PDB file of C-alpha atoms in Angstrom:
ATOM      1  CA  MET T   1     121.998  95.472  83.790  1.00 41.00           C
ATOM      2  CA  THR T   2     122.014  94.922  87.548  1.00 48.00           C
ATOM      3  CA  THR T   3     122.385  91.606  89.255  1.00 50.00           C
ATOM      4  CA  ILE T   4     119.772  89.957  91.453  1.00 48.00           C
ATOM      5  CA  ALA T   5     121.874  90.701  94.547  1.00 53.00           C
ATOM      6  CA  GLN T   6     121.752  94.430  93.769  1.00 53.00           C
ATOM      7  CA  GLN T   7     117.997  94.387  93.206  1.00 49.00           C
ATOM      8  CA  THR T   8     117.041  92.906  96.561  1.00 69.00           C
ATOM      9  CA  THR T   9     116.628  94.868  99.756  1.00 83.00           C
ATOM     10  CA  PHE T  10     118.306  94.095 103.049  1.00 86.00           C
ATOM     11  CA  ARG T  11     114.919  92.871 104.283  1.00 88.00           C
ATOM     12  CA  HIS T  12     114.852  90.301 101.480  1.00 89.00           C
ATOM     13  CA  LYS T  13     118.339  89.251 102.485  1.00 89.00           C
ATOM     14  CA  LEU T  14     117.288  88.815 106.118  1.00 90.00           C
ATOM     15  CA  ALA T  15     114.315  86.730 105.038  1.00 92.00           C
ATOM     16  CA  TYR T  16     116.502  84.537 102.854  1.00 90.00           C
ATOM     17  CA  LEU T  17     119.117  84.025 105.578  1.00 90.00           C
ATOM     18  CA  LEU T  18     116.366  83.156 108.066  1.00 93.00           C
ATOM     19  CA  GLY T  19     115.131  80.514 105.629  1.00 93.00           C
ATOM     20  CA  MET T  20     111.862  82.381 104.995  1.00 93.00           C
ATOM     21  CA  SER T  21     110.015  83.767 102.048  1.00 93.00           C
ATOM     22  CA  TYR T  22     109.429  87.508 102.055  1.00 92.00           C
ATOM     23  CA  LEU T  23     105.803  86.955 103.119  1.00 95.00           C
ATOM     24  CA  GLU T  24     106.918  84.709 105.982  1.00 96.00           C
ATOM     25  CA  TYR T  25     109.353  87.434 107.077  1.00 95.00           C
ATOM     26  CA  GLU T  26     106.535  90.008 107.025  1.00 95.00           C
ATOM     27  CA  ASN T  27     104.446  87.683 109.205  1.00 97.00           C
ATOM     28  CA  TYR T  28     107.461  87.225 111.517  1.00 97.00           C
ATOM     29  CA  ARG T  29     107.772  91.004 111.810  1.00 96.00           C
ATOM     30  CA  HIS T  30     104.022  91.295 112.441  1.00 97.00           C
ATOM     31  CA  GLU T  31     104.369  88.851 115.344  1.00 97.00           C
ATOM     32  CA  TYR T  32     106.827  91.281 116.903  1.00 97.00           C
ATOM     33  CA  PHE T  33     104.276  94.069 116.390  1.00 98.00           C
ATOM     34  CA  LEU T  34     101.605  92.018 118.159  1.00 97.00           C
ATOM     35  CA  HIS T  35     104.029  91.330 121.014  1.00 96.00           C
ATOM     36  CA  TYR T  36     104.748  95.055 121.194  1.00 97.00           C
ATOM     37  CA  CYS T  37     101.023  95.848 121.318  1.00 96.00           C
ATOM     38  CA  LYS T  38     100.465  93.318 124.123  1.00 96.00           C
ATOM     39  CA  ARG T  39     103.165  94.962 126.233  1.00 95.00           C
ATOM     40  CA  LEU T  40     101.799  98.423 125.498  1.00 94.00           C
ATOM     41  CA  ALA T  41      98.240  97.333 126.294  1.00 93.00           C
ATOM     42  CA  GLN T  42      99.343  95.997 129.676  1.00 93.00           C
ATOM     43  CA  ALA T  43     101.477  99.034 130.470  1.00 90.00           C
ATOM     44  CA  LYS T  44      98.890 101.667 129.491  1.00 86.00           C
ATOM     45  CA  TYR T  45      95.639  99.760 130.133  1.00 87.00           C
ATOM     46  CA  ILE T  46      94.462 100.080 126.542  1.00 87.00           C
ATOM     47  CA  PRO T  47      92.453  97.334 124.816  1.00 89.00           C
ATOM     48  CA  LEU T  48      94.743  95.215 122.662  1.00 93.00           C
ATOM     49  CA  GLU T  49      92.392  95.317 119.683  1.00 91.00           C
ATOM     50  CA  LEU T  50      92.513  99.111 119.623  1.00 91.00           C
ATOM     51  CA  LEU T  51      96.298  99.024 119.393  1.00 93.00           C
ATOM     52  CA  THR T  52      96.639  96.261 116.824  1.00 94.00           C
ATOM     53  CA  LYS T  53      94.167  97.966 114.484  1.00 92.00           C
ATOM     54  CA  ASN T  54      95.694 101.431 114.750  1.00 93.00           C
ATOM     55  CA  ASP T  55      97.387 102.303 111.458  1.00 94.00           C
ATOM     56  CA  HIS T  56      99.412 105.131 112.977  1.00 94.00           C
ATOM     57  CA  LEU T  57     100.910 102.840 115.601  1.00 96.00           C
ATOM     58  CA  LYS T  58     101.633 100.185 112.972  1.00 96.00           C
ATOM     59  CA  ASN T  59     103.384 102.749 110.769  1.00 96.00           C
ATOM     60  CA  TRP T  60     105.401 104.025 113.725  1.00 96.00           C
ATOM     61  CA  PHE T  61     106.425 100.472 114.627  1.00 97.00           C
ATOM     62  CA  ASP T  62     107.382  99.687 111.025  1.00 96.00           C
ATOM     63  CA  SER T  63     109.621 102.736 110.773  1.00 95.00           C
ATOM     64  CA  GLU T  64     111.225 101.927 114.126  1.00 96.00           C
ATOM     65  CA  TRP T  65     111.782  98.335 112.989  1.00 96.00           C
ATOM     66  CA  VAL T  66     113.525  99.470 109.819  1.00 94.00           C
ATOM     67  CA  ALA T  67     115.677 102.077 111.545  1.00 94.00           C
ATOM     68  CA  LYS T  68     116.501 100.379 114.824  1.00 95.00           C
ATOM     69  CA  VAL T  69     116.482  96.698 113.971  1.00 95.00           C
ATOM     70  CA  GLU T  70     117.209  96.148 110.300  1.00 93.00           C
ATOM     71  CA  ARG T  71     119.541  99.096 109.685  1.00 94.00           C
ATOM     72  CA  GLU T  72     121.403  98.574 112.943  1.00 93.00           C
ATOM     73  CA  ILE T  73     122.048  94.941 112.054  1.00 91.00           C
ATOM     74  CA  GLN T  74     123.084  95.937 108.561  1.00 90.00           C
ATOM     75  CA  GLN T  75     125.489  98.616 109.802  1.00 90.00           C
ATOM     76  CA  LYS T  76     127.049  96.540 112.557  1.00 86.00           C
ATOM     77  CA  TYR T  77     127.063  92.987 111.212  1.00 85.00           C
ATOM     78  CA  GLU T  78     127.187  93.066 107.405  1.00 82.00           C
ATOM     79  CA  PRO T  79     127.974  90.655 105.744  1.00 82.00           C
ATOM     80  CA  LEU T  80     125.412  88.425 107.422  1.00 78.00           C
ATOM     81  CA  GLU T  81     126.400  85.309 105.526  1.00 81.00           C
ATOM     82  CA  VAL T  82     128.821  84.442 108.332  1.00 80.00           C
ATOM     83  CA  PHE T  83     125.868  83.883 110.702  1.00 85.00           C
ATOM     84  CA  ASN T  84     123.470  80.947 110.796  1.00 87.00           C
ATOM     85  CA  GLU T  85     119.660  81.242 111.063  1.00 90.00           C
ATOM     86  CA  GLU T  86     119.575  81.052 114.858  1.00 93.00           C
ATOM     87  CA  GLU T  87     122.213  83.761 115.222  1.00 92.00           C
ATOM     88  CA  ILE T  88     120.360  86.106 112.867  1.00 92.00           C
ATOM     89  CA  ASP T  89     117.118  85.440 114.728  1.00 93.00           C
ATOM     90  CA  TYR T  90     118.941  86.246 117.959  1.00 94.00           C
ATOM     91  CA  LEU T  91     120.321  89.506 116.506  1.00 93.00           C
ATOM     92  CA  ILE T  92     116.812  90.564 115.498  1.00 94.00           C
ATOM     93  CA  GLU T  93     115.438  89.738 118.936  1.00 96.00           C
ATOM     94  CA  LEU T  94     118.324  91.519 120.627  1.00 95.00           C
ATOM     95  CA  PHE T  95     117.969  94.732 118.631  1.00 95.00           C
ATOM     96  CA  TYR T  96     114.177  94.665 119.004  1.00 96.00           C
ATOM     97  CA  ASP T  97     114.422  94.223 122.786  1.00 95.00           C
ATOM     98  CA  TYR T  98     117.095  96.879 123.174  1.00 94.00           C
ATOM     99  CA  ASN T  99     115.868  99.522 120.711  1.00 94.00           C
ATOM    100  CA  VAL T 100     112.105  99.139 120.285  1.00 95.00           C
ATOM    101  CA  ALA T 101     110.310  96.982 122.863  1.00 92.00           C
ATOM    102  CA  ASP T 102     110.272  99.427 125.768  1.00 91.00           C
ATOM    103  CA  TYR T 103     109.751 102.652 123.834  1.00 92.00           C
ATOM    104  CA  TYR T 104     106.323 104.118 123.212  1.00 90.00           C
ATOM    105  CA  PRO T 105     105.366 107.138 121.101  1.00 92.00           C
ATOM    106  CA  ASN T 106     103.785 109.214 123.890  1.00 91.00           C
ATOM    107  CA  VAL T 107     101.809 111.587 121.683  1.00 92.00           C
ATOM    108  CA  LEU T 108     100.403 108.712 119.664  1.00 92.00           C
ATOM    109  CA  VAL T 109      99.546 106.703 122.782  1.00 91.00           C
ATOM    110  CA  LYS T 110      97.711 109.730 124.213  1.00 90.00           C
ATOM    111  CA  GLU T 111      95.693 110.050 121.011  1.00 90.00           C
ATOM    112  CA  ILE T 112      94.820 106.346 121.071  1.00 89.00           C
ATOM    113  CA  CYS T 113      93.741 106.658 124.724  1.00 85.00           C
ATOM    114  CA  LYS T 114      91.663 109.724 123.900  1.00 85.00           C
ATOM    115  CA  GLU T 115      90.027 107.836 121.025  1.00 81.00           C
ATOM    116  CA  PHE T 116      89.324 104.915 123.360  1.00 76.00           C
ATOM    117  CA  ARG T 117      87.724 107.134 125.999  1.00 76.00           C
ATOM    118  CA  THR T 118      85.605 108.883 123.356  1.00 77.00           C
ATOM    119  CA  LYS T 119      84.364 105.581 121.923  1.00 68.00           C
ATOM    120  CA  LYS T 120      83.716 104.241 125.424  1.00 60.00           C
ATOM    121  CA  ILE T 121      81.632 107.316 126.339  1.00 52.00           C
ATOM    122  CA  ILE T 122      79.677 107.153 123.081  1.00 51.00           C
ATOM    123  CA  THR T 123      78.803 103.473 123.484  1.00 51.00           C
ATOM    124  CA  GLN T 124      77.618 103.852 127.087  1.00 46.00           C
TER     125      GLN T 124
END
């Protein structure tokens, strides 16, 4: 029989140490996605709604979040119990800013732009 600690994921641990439920952590992560989409919309002149509703972009962001935020924190700073909530929040923000915020999947962005132009032409 495994213990509760062995059954939870690192994401659950982050949520707990941030003083959040898992759902609150997912909403917290989604706020970062929305922030990412706002920056991308401004940089590439794409409507924000088109980005936030794109499943491919959301999936790309989620995989980047896991690999370059959560796993990096886990590899470099485990055990996290030595940090308080504010420090963990800062680590997340730091790794997001450094590893995810300024990177865009070029092929995916081109496809989203192409889709936008096609829809724009059709509606005119």
